[in-house]
Amino acid sequence: MLGYILQRILAAIPVMGFVALFVFLLLRLTPGDPAAIIAGDTATPAQLEAIRTSLGLNDPLFTQFFRWIGQLFQGDFGTSIISGKPVIELIAARMEPTISLALTTIVLSVAIAVPLGVIAAWKHGTLIDRFVMLLSVLGFSVPVFVIGYLMISLFSMQLGWFPVQGFKPIGDGVGKFFHTIALPTFTLTLLYIALIARITRTSMLEILGDDYVRTARAKGLPESRVLMRHALRNCSVPIITVIGIGLALIISGVVVTESVFNLPGLGRLTVDAVLARDYPVIQAVILLASLIYVVINLLIDIAYVILDPRIRYA
C-alpha cells in the first residue's frame, strides 16, 4: 500500500507540471494586458512599456515560465500584480470562507443524500422513489446561480431569515458563522444531494437483489440492519467515489456561489484576478485546485482498501 501511495505521488508530479505549463501559456496567449489595467485608460505608451518591463512581461515566455517555476520550488507563489501583496497571503486570507462552504456543503449533502438514496432504493417504484428522482433531475438541471438568486429572493428579501451577502468567521461566534454560511451551503447542497442520492439509489438497487441480502432477510434480521450493515456497506465504494468527486467539484462550484453571495473566498478571489489579468494569483489558485483534486483521488483510493478488504494494490 505504501508503495502504491508513493507511486501515485510521483505520478502526480508530471500532472502538476503539465497543468502549470498549460495555465501559464493560456493566460499569456489570451487577449488582455495587465499593464493597461494597472496604468488606467489615460496611460501613455511609454508608461505601459515601463510597467511591462518592471513586471517582466517583456521577457521571453520560456524565461518567464522558468522564473516562475523556480519561485514555486522556493515556496514563493509570486506577488499580485494588482495589489502588490504576496499571493500566498492573499490565498491564506481567503481560505476560511471557501473551506467552510466546502465542508458544510459536503457534510450536509452526505447526511441527507445517503439516507434518501437508501430509502428510494428500498421503496423502489413508490412515490418516495419518484420524489427522490425528481429532486435529482431538478438538482442537475437548474444552474447553481439560479438556485442562489432564488434562495436570496425567498429567504433573504421576502422572509428576511438570512443576510443577502457577507461572511462571519467562526471566531466571531458559531451562531453568526452559520447564519451567514447557511444560504450558500443550502444552494450548493441541492446540487450535490442530487448527485449523491442518485448514485446511492442505483448502487443499492444492484445490491438488494443479491443472495446474501436475501439470506440476511430470511434469517429474520431487522430491515434497518439489512439495509445499513449488509447492503449499504457493500455498495460503499461507488458512493465514496461520487462523494470524493463531489468534493472536488465543489471547488469549481464555490466560484459561482461566492460571487452570487459576495463571500470573500478563493472563488471570489479567482474571479477578481481573472478580470484584472492578475497572472500570479490565477496561476496559484489553479495549481492549488489541481493539487486538491490529486489529493482527493489518492484519499479515495485509500478508502477503497479500508472499505473493501478484497481490493489490493500492488
PDB file of C-alpha atoms in Angstrom:
ATOM      1  CA  MET A   1       0.000   0.000   0.000  1.00  0.00           C
ATOM      2  CA  LEU A   2       2.809   2.400   0.887  1.00  0.00           C
ATOM      3  CA  GLY A   3       4.473   1.686  -2.439  1.00  0.00           C
ATOM      4  CA  TYR A   4       1.236   2.450  -4.251  1.00  0.00           C
ATOM      5  CA  ILE A   5       0.860   5.776  -2.438  1.00  0.00           C
ATOM      6  CA  LEU A   6       4.423   6.766  -3.320  1.00  0.00           C
ATOM      7  CA  GLN A   7       3.791   5.727  -6.928  1.00  0.00           C
ATOM      8  CA  ARG A   8       0.680   7.915  -7.081  1.00  0.00           C
ATOM      9  CA  ILE A   9       2.536  10.866  -5.567  1.00  0.00           C
ATOM     10  CA  LEU A  10       5.336  10.540  -8.108  1.00  0.00           C
ATOM     11  CA  ALA A  11       2.787  10.225 -10.925  1.00  0.00           C
ATOM     12  CA  ALA A  12       1.172  13.482  -9.777  1.00  0.00           C
ATOM     13  CA  ILE A  13       4.379  15.453 -10.365  1.00  0.00           C
ATOM     14  CA  PRO A  14       4.215  15.435 -14.206  1.00  0.00           C
ATOM     15  CA  VAL A  15       0.466  16.074 -13.999  1.00  0.00           C
ATOM     16  CA  MET A  16       1.041  19.200 -11.928  1.00  0.00           C
ATOM     17  CA  GLY A  17       3.837  20.224 -14.292  1.00  0.00           C
ATOM     18  CA  PHE A  18       1.548  19.933 -17.308  1.00  0.00           C
ATOM     19  CA  VAL A  19      -1.159  21.921 -15.510  1.00  0.00           C
ATOM     20  CA  ALA A  20       1.372  24.640 -14.656  1.00  0.00           C
ATOM     21  CA  LEU A  21       2.570  24.867 -18.269  1.00  0.00           C
ATOM     22  CA  PHE A  22      -0.970  24.887 -19.665  1.00  0.00           C
ATOM     23  CA  VAL A  23      -2.177  27.616 -17.291  1.00  0.00           C
ATOM     24  CA  PHE A  24       0.929  29.718 -17.874  1.00  0.00           C
ATOM     25  CA  LEU A  25       0.565  29.645 -21.660  1.00  0.00           C
ATOM     26  CA  LEU A  26      -3.212  30.028 -21.618  1.00  0.00           C
ATOM     27  CA  LEU A  27      -3.051  33.212 -19.557  1.00  0.00           C
ATOM     28  CA  ARG A  28      -0.331  34.828 -21.613  1.00  0.00           C
ATOM     29  CA  LEU A  29      -1.655  33.918 -25.049  1.00  0.00           C
ATOM     30  CA  THR A  30      -5.174  35.187 -24.432  1.00  0.00           C
ATOM     31  CA  PRO A  31      -6.050  38.860 -25.098  1.00  0.00           C
ATOM     32  CA  GLY A  32      -5.563  41.329 -22.277  1.00  0.00           C
ATOM     33  CA  ASP A  33      -2.790  43.422 -20.775  1.00  0.00           C
ATOM     34  CA  PRO A  34      -2.319  43.701 -17.000  1.00  0.00           C
ATOM     35  CA  ALA A  35      -0.188  46.814 -17.543  1.00  0.00           C
ATOM     36  CA  ALA A  36      -3.157  48.599 -19.116  1.00  0.00           C
ATOM     37  CA  ILE A  37      -5.342  47.658 -16.129  1.00  0.00           C
ATOM     38  CA  ILE A  38      -2.754  48.933 -13.647  1.00  0.00           C
ATOM     39  CA  ALA A  39      -2.000  52.171 -15.507  1.00  0.00           C
ATOM     40  CA  GLY A  40      -5.590  53.062 -16.398  1.00  0.00           C
ATOM     41  CA  ASP A  41      -7.129  54.474 -19.558  1.00  0.00           C
ATOM     42  CA  THR A  42      -5.044  57.648 -19.570  1.00  0.00           C
ATOM     43  CA  ALA A  43      -1.646  55.917 -19.567  1.00  0.00           C
ATOM     44  CA  THR A  44       0.823  56.723 -22.319  1.00  0.00           C
ATOM     45  CA  PRO A  45       2.595  54.006 -24.348  1.00  0.00           C
ATOM     46  CA  ALA A  46       5.825  54.828 -22.517  1.00  0.00           C
ATOM     47  CA  GLN A  47       4.164  54.269 -19.146  1.00  0.00           C
ATOM     48  CA  LEU A  48       2.680  50.966 -20.291  1.00  0.00           C
ATOM     49  CA  GLU A  49       6.074  49.824 -21.544  1.00  0.00           C
ATOM     50  CA  ALA A  50       7.704  50.760 -18.236  1.00  0.00           C
ATOM     51  CA  ILE A  51       5.113  48.746 -16.285  1.00  0.00           C
ATOM     52  CA  ARG A  52       5.534  45.707 -18.544  1.00  0.00           C
ATOM     53  CA  THR A  53       9.315  45.876 -18.094  1.00  0.00           C
ATOM     54  CA  SER A  54       9.038  46.155 -14.303  1.00  0.00           C
ATOM     55  CA  LEU A  55       6.702  43.140 -14.211  1.00  0.00           C
ATOM     56  CA  GLY A  56       8.909  41.096 -16.521  1.00  0.00           C
ATOM     57  CA  LEU A  57       6.148  40.755 -19.117  1.00  0.00           C
ATOM     58  CA  ASN A  58       8.514  41.728 -21.936  1.00  0.00           C
ATOM     59  CA  ASP A  59      10.808  38.781 -21.263  1.00  0.00           C
ATOM     60  CA  PRO A  60      10.531  35.693 -23.498  1.00  0.00           C
ATOM     61  CA  LEU A  61       7.826  33.244 -22.426  1.00  0.00           C
ATOM     62  CA  PHE A  62      10.272  30.481 -21.502  1.00  0.00           C
ATOM     63  CA  THR A  63      12.192  32.923 -19.295  1.00  0.00           C
ATOM     64  CA  GLN A  64       9.006  33.957 -17.517  1.00  0.00           C
ATOM     65  CA  PHE A  65       7.941  30.319 -17.101  1.00  0.00           C
ATOM     66  CA  PHE A  66      11.192  29.026 -15.629  1.00  0.00           C
ATOM     67  CA  ARG A  67      11.471  32.064 -13.374  1.00  0.00           C
ATOM     68  CA  TRP A  68       8.004  31.291 -12.037  1.00  0.00           C
ATOM     69  CA  ILE A  69       8.787  27.574 -11.589  1.00  0.00           C
ATOM     70  CA  GLY A  70      11.978  28.471  -9.736  1.00  0.00           C
ATOM     71  CA  GLN A  71       9.974  30.654  -7.377  1.00  0.00           C
ATOM     72  CA  LEU A  72       7.496  27.819  -6.779  1.00  0.00           C
ATOM     73  CA  PHE A  73      10.279  25.445  -5.721  1.00  0.00           C
ATOM     74  CA  GLN A  74      11.314  28.072  -3.171  1.00  0.00           C
ATOM     75  CA  GLY A  75       7.759  28.288  -1.821  1.00  0.00           C
ATOM     76  CA  ASP A  76       7.201  31.661  -3.437  1.00  0.00           C
ATOM     77  CA  PHE A  77       3.948  31.940  -5.403  1.00  0.00           C
ATOM     78  CA  GLY A  78       4.839  35.422  -6.557  1.00  0.00           C
ATOM     79  CA  THR A  79       3.368  38.827  -5.915  1.00  0.00           C
ATOM     80  CA  SER A  80      -0.037  40.031  -7.026  1.00  0.00           C
ATOM     81  CA  ILE A  81       0.264  42.410  -9.972  1.00  0.00           C
ATOM     82  CA  ILE A  82      -2.738  44.458  -8.843  1.00  0.00           C
ATOM     83  CA  SER A  83      -2.462  44.594  -5.037  1.00  0.00           C
ATOM     84  CA  GLY A  84       1.310  44.178  -4.733  1.00  0.00           C
ATOM     85  CA  LYS A  85       0.846  41.669  -1.881  1.00  0.00           C
ATOM     86  CA  PRO A  86       2.361  38.146  -1.804  1.00  0.00           C
ATOM     87  CA  VAL A  87      -0.028  35.675  -3.419  1.00  0.00           C
ATOM     88  CA  ILE A  88       0.315  33.238  -0.517  1.00  0.00           C
ATOM     89  CA  GLU A  89      -1.006  35.917   1.844  1.00  0.00           C
ATOM     90  CA  LEU A  90      -3.992  36.612  -0.396  1.00  0.00           C
ATOM     91  CA  ILE A  91      -4.837  32.910  -0.584  1.00  0.00           C
ATOM     92  CA  ALA A  92      -4.415  32.381   3.166  1.00  0.00           C
ATOM     93  CA  ALA A  93      -6.735  35.308   3.887  1.00  0.00           C
ATOM     94  CA  ARG A  94      -9.426  33.815   1.622  1.00  0.00           C
ATOM     95  CA  MET A  95      -9.190  30.162   2.703  1.00  0.00           C
ATOM     96  CA  GLU A  96     -11.628  30.176   5.630  1.00  0.00           C
ATOM     97  CA  PRO A  97     -14.824  31.079   3.718  1.00  0.00           C
ATOM     98  CA  THR A  98     -14.071  28.569   0.960  1.00  0.00           C
ATOM     99  CA  ILE A  99     -13.153  25.719   3.316  1.00  0.00           C
ATOM    100  CA  SER A 100     -16.178  26.484   5.494  1.00  0.00           C
ATOM    101  CA  LEU A 101     -18.511  26.425   2.499  1.00  0.00           C
ATOM    102  CA  ALA A 102     -16.997  23.219   1.108  1.00  0.00           C
ATOM    103  CA  LEU A 103     -17.099  21.324   4.420  1.00  0.00           C
ATOM    104  CA  THR A 104     -20.612  22.369   5.419  1.00  0.00           C
ATOM    105  CA  THR A 105     -21.863  21.540   1.916  1.00  0.00           C
ATOM    106  CA  ILE A 106     -20.342  18.069   1.735  1.00  0.00           C
ATOM    107  CA  VAL A 107     -21.360  17.152   5.320  1.00  0.00           C
ATOM    108  CA  LEU A 108     -24.958  18.294   4.825  1.00  0.00           C
ATOM    109  CA  SER A 109     -25.153  16.679   1.374  1.00  0.00           C
ATOM    110  CA  VAL A 110     -23.943  13.288   2.628  1.00  0.00           C
ATOM    111  CA  ALA A 111     -26.161  13.433   5.732  1.00  0.00           C
ATOM    112  CA  ILE A 112     -29.247  13.995   3.573  1.00  0.00           C
ATOM    113  CA  ALA A 113     -28.437  12.284   0.270  1.00  0.00           C
ATOM    114  CA  VAL A 114     -27.256   8.868   1.502  1.00  0.00           C
ATOM    115  CA  PRO A 115     -30.406   8.162   3.577  1.00  0.00           C
ATOM    116  CA  LEU A 116     -32.549   9.490   0.711  1.00  0.00           C
ATOM    117  CA  GLY A 117     -30.830   7.154  -1.742  1.00  0.00           C
ATOM    118  CA  VAL A 118     -31.204   4.177   0.601  1.00  0.00           C
ATOM    119  CA  ILE A 119     -34.902   4.873   1.173  1.00  0.00           C
ATOM    120  CA  ALA A 120     -35.511   5.394  -2.565  1.00  0.00           C
ATOM    121  CA  ALA A 121     -33.915   2.028  -3.352  1.00  0.00           C
ATOM    122  CA  TRP A 122     -35.807   0.310  -0.535  1.00  0.00           C
ATOM    123  CA  LYS A 123     -39.115   1.823  -1.711  1.00  0.00           C
ATOM    124  CA  HIS A 124     -38.313   1.322  -5.389  1.00  0.00           C
ATOM    125  CA  GLY A 125     -41.196   2.302  -7.659  1.00  0.00           C
ATOM    126  CA  THR A 126     -43.147   4.137  -4.950  1.00  0.00           C
ATOM    127  CA  LEU A 127     -43.921   7.843  -4.610  1.00  0.00           C
ATOM    128  CA  ILE A 128     -40.865   8.257  -2.358  1.00  0.00           C
ATOM    129  CA  ASP A 129     -38.619   6.859  -5.070  1.00  0.00           C
ATOM    130  CA  ARG A 130     -40.164   9.129  -7.690  1.00  0.00           C
ATOM    131  CA  PHE A 131     -39.741  12.149  -5.403  1.00  0.00           C
ATOM    132  CA  VAL A 132     -36.026  11.437  -4.939  1.00  0.00           C
ATOM    133  CA  MET A 133     -35.578  11.021  -8.696  1.00  0.00           C
ATOM    134  CA  LEU A 134     -37.461  14.271  -9.327  1.00  0.00           C
ATOM    135  CA  LEU A 135     -35.189  16.006  -6.829  1.00  0.00           C
ATOM    136  CA  SER A 136     -32.156  14.587  -8.624  1.00  0.00           C
ATOM    137  CA  VAL A 137     -33.346  15.789 -12.017  1.00  0.00           C
ATOM    138  CA  LEU A 138     -34.029  19.276 -10.674  1.00  0.00           C
ATOM    139  CA  GLY A 139     -30.659  19.392  -8.942  1.00  0.00           C
ATOM    140  CA  PHE A 140     -28.842  18.501 -12.156  1.00  0.00           C
ATOM    141  CA  SER A 141     -30.942  20.743 -14.391  1.00  0.00           C
ATOM    142  CA  VAL A 142     -31.035  24.068 -12.553  1.00  0.00           C
ATOM    143  CA  PRO A 143     -27.775  26.079 -12.596  1.00  0.00           C
ATOM    144  CA  VAL A 144     -26.219  26.947  -9.240  1.00  0.00           C
ATOM    145  CA  PHE A 145     -26.511  30.698  -9.745  1.00  0.00           C
ATOM    146  CA  VAL A 146     -30.247  30.387 -10.459  1.00  0.00           C
ATOM    147  CA  ILE A 147     -30.751  28.453  -7.223  1.00  0.00           C
ATOM    148  CA  GLY A 148     -28.679  31.053  -5.406  1.00  0.00           C
ATOM    149  CA  TYR A 149     -30.752  34.001  -6.627  1.00  0.00           C
ATOM    150  CA  LEU A 150     -33.982  32.140  -5.831  1.00  0.00           C
ATOM    151  CA  MET A 151     -32.675  31.476  -2.311  1.00  0.00           C
ATOM    152  CA  ILE A 152     -31.791  35.147  -1.859  1.00  0.00           C
ATOM    153  CA  SER A 153     -35.186  36.273  -3.168  1.00  0.00           C
ATOM    154  CA  LEU A 154     -37.145  33.939  -0.873  1.00  0.00           C
ATOM    155  CA  PHE A 155     -35.154  33.598   2.352  1.00  0.00           C
ATOM    156  CA  SER A 156     -33.362  36.962   2.402  1.00  0.00           C
ATOM    157  CA  MET A 157     -35.526  39.545   0.679  1.00  0.00           C
ATOM    158  CA  GLN A 158     -39.006  38.186   1.391  1.00  0.00           C
ATOM    159  CA  LEU A 159     -38.656  36.285   4.668  1.00  0.00           C
ATOM    160  CA  GLY A 160     -35.577  38.104   5.991  1.00  0.00           C
ATOM    161  CA  TRP A 161     -34.159  34.964   7.646  1.00  0.00           C
ATOM    162  CA  PHE A 162     -30.621  35.222   6.257  1.00  0.00           C
ATOM    163  CA  PRO A 163     -28.355  38.051   5.061  1.00  0.00           C
ATOM    164  CA  VAL A 164     -28.110  38.643   1.330  1.00  0.00           C
ATOM    165  CA  GLN A 165     -24.323  38.582   1.330  1.00  0.00           C
ATOM    166  CA  GLY A 166     -21.245  38.601   3.541  1.00  0.00           C
ATOM    167  CA  PHE A 167     -19.413  36.179   5.792  1.00  0.00           C
ATOM    168  CA  LYS A 168     -18.636  35.993   9.506  1.00  0.00           C
ATOM    169  CA  PRO A 169     -15.715  33.765  10.571  1.00  0.00           C
ATOM    170  CA  ILE A 170     -16.367  31.160  13.225  1.00  0.00           C
ATOM    171  CA  GLY A 171     -14.177  33.167  15.601  1.00  0.00           C
ATOM    172  CA  ASP A 172     -16.927  35.816  15.729  1.00  0.00           C
ATOM    173  CA  GLY A 173     -19.356  33.251  17.111  1.00  0.00           C
ATOM    174  CA  VAL A 174     -20.837  29.964  15.942  1.00  0.00           C
ATOM    175  CA  GLY A 175     -24.301  31.480  15.568  1.00  0.00           C
ATOM    176  CA  LYS A 176     -23.117  34.329  13.338  1.00  0.00           C
ATOM    177  CA  PHE A 177     -20.991  31.908  11.329  1.00  0.00           C
ATOM    178  CA  PHE A 178     -23.878  29.568  10.497  1.00  0.00           C
ATOM    179  CA  HIS A 179     -26.223  32.491   9.915  1.00  0.00           C
ATOM    180  CA  THR A 180     -24.034  33.782   7.072  1.00  0.00           C
ATOM    181  CA  ILE A 181     -22.893  30.430   5.639  1.00  0.00           C
ATOM    182  CA  ALA A 182     -26.308  28.726   5.711  1.00  0.00           C
ATOM    183  CA  LEU A 183     -27.783  30.120   2.495  1.00  0.00           C
ATOM    184  CA  PRO A 184     -24.702  29.484   0.299  1.00  0.00           C
ATOM    185  CA  THR A 185     -24.472  25.997   1.809  1.00  0.00           C
ATOM    186  CA  PHE A 186     -28.112  25.194   1.020  1.00  0.00           C
ATOM    187  CA  THR A 187     -27.591  26.448  -2.531  1.00  0.00           C
ATOM    188  CA  LEU A 188     -24.658  24.123  -3.224  1.00  0.00           C
ATOM    189  CA  THR A 189     -26.192  21.275  -1.198  1.00  0.00           C
ATOM    190  CA  LEU A 190     -29.174  20.958  -3.532  1.00  0.00           C
ATOM    191  CA  LEU A 191     -26.812  20.148  -6.402  1.00  0.00           C
ATOM    192  CA  TYR A 192     -24.759  17.544  -4.525  1.00  0.00           C
ATOM    193  CA  ILE A 193     -27.757  15.903  -2.874  1.00  0.00           C
ATOM    194  CA  ALA A 194     -28.996  15.140  -6.385  1.00  0.00           C
ATOM    195  CA  LEU A 195     -25.650  13.631  -7.400  1.00  0.00           C
ATOM    196  CA  ILE A 196     -25.020  11.522  -4.276  1.00  0.00           C
ATOM    197  CA  ALA A 197     -28.628  10.370  -3.800  1.00  0.00           C
ATOM    198  CA  ARG A 198     -28.880   9.131  -7.384  1.00  0.00           C
ATOM    199  CA  ILE A 199     -25.662   7.090  -7.178  1.00  0.00           C
ATOM    200  CA  THR A 200     -26.639   5.723  -3.748  1.00  0.00           C
ATOM    201  CA  ARG A 201     -30.008   4.600  -5.067  1.00  0.00           C
ATOM    202  CA  THR A 202     -28.509   2.934  -8.139  1.00  0.00           C
ATOM    203  CA  SER A 203     -25.840   1.118  -6.113  1.00  0.00           C
ATOM    204  CA  MET A 204     -28.348  -0.043  -3.500  1.00  0.00           C
ATOM    205  CA  LEU A 205     -30.713  -1.413  -6.167  1.00  0.00           C
ATOM    206  CA  GLU A 206     -27.905  -3.618  -7.503  1.00  0.00           C
ATOM    207  CA  ILE A 207     -27.045  -4.924  -4.032  1.00  0.00           C
ATOM    208  CA  LEU A 208     -30.576  -5.506  -2.711  1.00  0.00           C
ATOM    209  CA  GLY A 209     -31.138  -8.291  -5.238  1.00  0.00           C
ATOM    210  CA  ASP A 210     -28.021 -10.277  -4.240  1.00  0.00           C
ATOM    211  CA  ASP A 211     -28.210 -13.634  -2.485  1.00  0.00           C
ATOM    212  CA  TYR A 212     -26.559 -12.558   0.778  1.00  0.00           C
ATOM    213  CA  VAL A 213     -29.167  -9.798   1.241  1.00  0.00           C
ATOM    214  CA  ARG A 214     -31.998 -12.282   0.733  1.00  0.00           C
ATOM    215  CA  THR A 215     -30.256 -14.642   3.154  1.00  0.00           C
ATOM    216  CA  ALA A 216     -29.996 -11.905   5.782  1.00  0.00           C
ATOM    217  CA  ARG A 217     -33.712 -11.220   5.440  1.00  0.00           C
ATOM    218  CA  ALA A 218     -34.502 -14.935   5.611  1.00  0.00           C
ATOM    219  CA  LYS A 219     -32.653 -15.104   8.951  1.00  0.00           C
ATOM    220  CA  GLY A 220     -35.124 -12.583  10.334  1.00  0.00           C
ATOM    221  CA  LEU A 221     -32.733  -9.660  10.695  1.00  0.00           C
ATOM    222  CA  PRO A 222     -34.367  -6.237  11.096  1.00  0.00           C
ATOM    223  CA  GLU A 223     -34.767  -4.408   7.787  1.00  0.00           C
ATOM    224  CA  SER A 224     -32.709  -1.466   9.058  1.00  0.00           C
ATOM    225  CA  ARG A 225     -29.778  -3.782   9.777  1.00  0.00           C
ATOM    226  CA  VAL A 226     -30.104  -5.453   6.383  1.00  0.00           C
ATOM    227  CA  LEU A 227     -30.056  -2.085   4.660  1.00  0.00           C
ATOM    228  CA  MET A 228     -27.249  -0.477   6.652  1.00  0.00           C
ATOM    229  CA  ARG A 229     -24.953  -3.357   7.651  1.00  0.00           C
ATOM    230  CA  HIS A 230     -25.282  -5.585   4.604  1.00  0.00           C
ATOM    231  CA  ALA A 231     -26.460  -3.538   1.615  1.00  0.00           C
ATOM    232  CA  LEU A 232     -25.079  -0.035   2.193  1.00  0.00           C
ATOM    233  CA  ARG A 233     -21.716  -1.255   3.470  1.00  0.00           C
ATOM    234  CA  ASN A 234     -21.168  -3.408   0.393  1.00  0.00           C
ATOM    235  CA  CYS A 235     -22.050  -0.633  -2.061  1.00  0.00           C
ATOM    236  CA  SER A 236     -19.976   1.991  -0.262  1.00  0.00           C
ATOM    237  CA  VAL A 237     -17.178   2.051  -2.869  1.00  0.00           C
ATOM    238  CA  PRO A 238     -19.165   3.820  -5.648  1.00  0.00           C
ATOM    239  CA  ILE A 239     -20.766   6.092  -3.045  1.00  0.00           C
ATOM    240  CA  ILE A 240     -17.365   7.111  -1.653  1.00  0.00           C
ATOM    241  CA  THR A 241     -16.197   7.685  -5.224  1.00  0.00           C
ATOM    242  CA  VAL A 242     -19.016  10.085  -6.041  1.00  0.00           C
ATOM    243  CA  ILE A 243     -18.626  11.863  -2.676  1.00  0.00           C
ATOM    244  CA  GLY A 244     -14.952  12.412  -3.475  1.00  0.00           C
ATOM    245  CA  ILE A 245     -15.800  13.637  -6.971  1.00  0.00           C
ATOM    246  CA  GLY A 246     -18.444  15.914  -5.479  1.00  0.00           C
ATOM    247  CA  LEU A 247     -15.940  17.346  -3.018  1.00  0.00           C
ATOM    248  CA  ALA A 248     -13.580  18.080  -5.900  1.00  0.00           C
ATOM    249  CA  LEU A 249     -16.390  19.629  -7.955  1.00  0.00           C
ATOM    250  CA  ILE A 250     -17.273  21.922  -5.061  1.00  0.00           C
ATOM    251  CA  ILE A 251     -14.015  23.727  -5.801  1.00  0.00           C
ATOM    252  CA  SER A 252     -15.490  24.916  -9.102  1.00  0.00           C
ATOM    253  CA  GLY A 253     -18.959  25.377  -7.621  1.00  0.00           C
ATOM    254  CA  VAL A 254     -17.771  27.835  -4.994  1.00  0.00           C
ATOM    255  CA  VAL A 255     -16.560  30.235  -7.706  1.00  0.00           C
ATOM    256  CA  VAL A 256     -20.143  30.903  -8.795  1.00  0.00           C
ATOM    257  CA  THR A 257     -21.656  30.641  -5.308  1.00  0.00           C
ATOM    258  CA  GLU A 258     -19.164  33.011  -3.719  1.00  0.00           C
ATOM    259  CA  SER A 259     -19.791  35.512  -6.493  1.00  0.00           C
ATOM    260  CA  VAL A 260     -23.567  35.327  -6.003  1.00  0.00           C
ATOM    261  CA  PHE A 261     -23.364  35.726  -2.217  1.00  0.00           C
ATOM    262  CA  ASN A 262     -20.288  38.004  -2.253  1.00  0.00           C
ATOM    263  CA  LEU A 263     -18.279  35.705   0.017  1.00  0.00           C
ATOM    264  CA  PRO A 264     -14.616  36.757   0.400  1.00  0.00           C
ATOM    265  CA  GLY A 265     -13.261  33.316  -0.516  1.00  0.00           C
ATOM    266  CA  LEU A 266     -10.993  31.772  -3.126  1.00  0.00           C
ATOM    267  CA  GLY A 267     -13.773  31.720  -5.698  1.00  0.00           C
ATOM    268  CA  ARG A 268     -14.266  35.462  -5.436  1.00  0.00           C
ATOM    269  CA  LEU A 269     -10.501  35.970  -5.455  1.00  0.00           C
ATOM    270  CA  THR A 270     -10.273  33.961  -8.677  1.00  0.00           C
ATOM    271  CA  VAL A 271     -12.999  35.982 -10.400  1.00  0.00           C
ATOM    272  CA  ASP A 272     -11.375  39.284  -9.404  1.00  0.00           C
ATOM    273  CA  ALA A 273      -7.951  38.043 -10.541  1.00  0.00           C
ATOM    274  CA  VAL A 274      -9.295  36.913 -13.932  1.00  0.00           C
ATOM    275  CA  LEU A 275     -10.987  40.245 -14.535  1.00  0.00           C
ATOM    276  CA  ALA A 276      -7.784  42.092 -13.592  1.00  0.00           C
ATOM    277  CA  ARG A 277      -5.484  39.717 -15.500  1.00  0.00           C
ATOM    278  CA  ASP A 278      -3.555  39.101 -12.277  1.00  0.00           C
ATOM    279  CA  TYR A 279      -1.382  36.224 -13.565  1.00  0.00           C
ATOM    280  CA  PRO A 280       0.328  35.152 -10.307  1.00  0.00           C
ATOM    281  CA  VAL A 281      -2.949  34.872  -8.390  1.00  0.00           C
ATOM    282  CA  ILE A 282      -4.734  32.913 -11.140  1.00  0.00           C
ATOM    283  CA  GLN A 283      -1.809  30.524 -11.544  1.00  0.00           C
ATOM    284  CA  ALA A 284      -1.533  29.880  -7.800  1.00  0.00           C
ATOM    285  CA  VAL A 285      -5.264  29.260  -7.323  1.00  0.00           C
ATOM    286  CA  ILE A 286      -5.482  26.847 -10.266  1.00  0.00           C
ATOM    287  CA  LEU A 287      -2.410  24.938  -9.077  1.00  0.00           C
ATOM    288  CA  LEU A 288      -3.929  24.710  -5.604  1.00  0.00           C
ATOM    289  CA  ALA A 289      -7.204  23.390  -7.060  1.00  0.00           C
ATOM    290  CA  SER A 290      -5.304  20.809  -9.141  1.00  0.00           C
ATOM    291  CA  LEU A 291      -3.384  19.675  -6.065  1.00  0.00           C
ATOM    292  CA  ILE A 292      -6.636  19.237  -4.156  1.00  0.00           C
ATOM    293  CA  TYR A 293      -8.006  17.070  -6.991  1.00  0.00           C
ATOM    294  CA  VAL A 294      -4.917  14.854  -6.848  1.00  0.00           C
ATOM    295  CA  VAL A 295      -5.067  14.502  -3.055  1.00  0.00           C
ATOM    296  CA  ILE A 296      -8.790  13.685  -3.107  1.00  0.00           C
ATOM    297  CA  ASN A 297      -8.261  10.966  -5.730  1.00  0.00           C
ATOM    298  CA  LEU A 298      -5.480   9.478  -3.602  1.00  0.00           C
ATOM    299  CA  LEU A 299      -7.683   9.501  -0.494  1.00  0.00           C
ATOM    300  CA  ILE A 300     -10.482   7.806  -2.444  1.00  0.00           C
ATOM    301  CA  ASP A 301      -8.129   5.002  -3.498  1.00  0.00           C
ATOM    302  CA  ILE A 302      -7.013   4.529   0.110  1.00  0.00           C
ATOM    303  CA  ALA A 303     -10.655   4.464   1.251  1.00  0.00           C
ATOM    304  CA  TYR A 304     -11.336   1.616  -1.210  1.00  0.00           C
ATOM    305  CA  VAL A 305      -8.914  -0.644   0.641  1.00  0.00           C
ATOM    306  CA  ILE A 306     -10.387   0.276   4.033  1.00  0.00           C
ATOM    307  CA  LEU A 307     -13.987  -0.275   2.946  1.00  0.00           C
ATOM    308  CA  ASP A 308     -13.405  -3.385   0.829  1.00  0.00           C
ATOM    309  CA  PRO A 309     -10.527  -5.640   2.022  1.00  0.00           C
ATOM    310  CA  ARG A 310     -10.744  -7.584  -1.252  1.00  0.00           C
ATOM    311  CA  ILE A 311      -9.168  -4.619  -3.058  1.00  0.00           C
ATOM    312  CA  ARG A 312      -5.384  -4.750  -3.083  1.00  0.00           C
ATOM    313  CA  TYR A 313      -2.816  -2.572  -4.819  1.00  0.00           C
ATOM    314  CA  ALA A 314       0.489  -3.960  -5.972  1.00  0.00           C
TER     315      ALA A 314
END
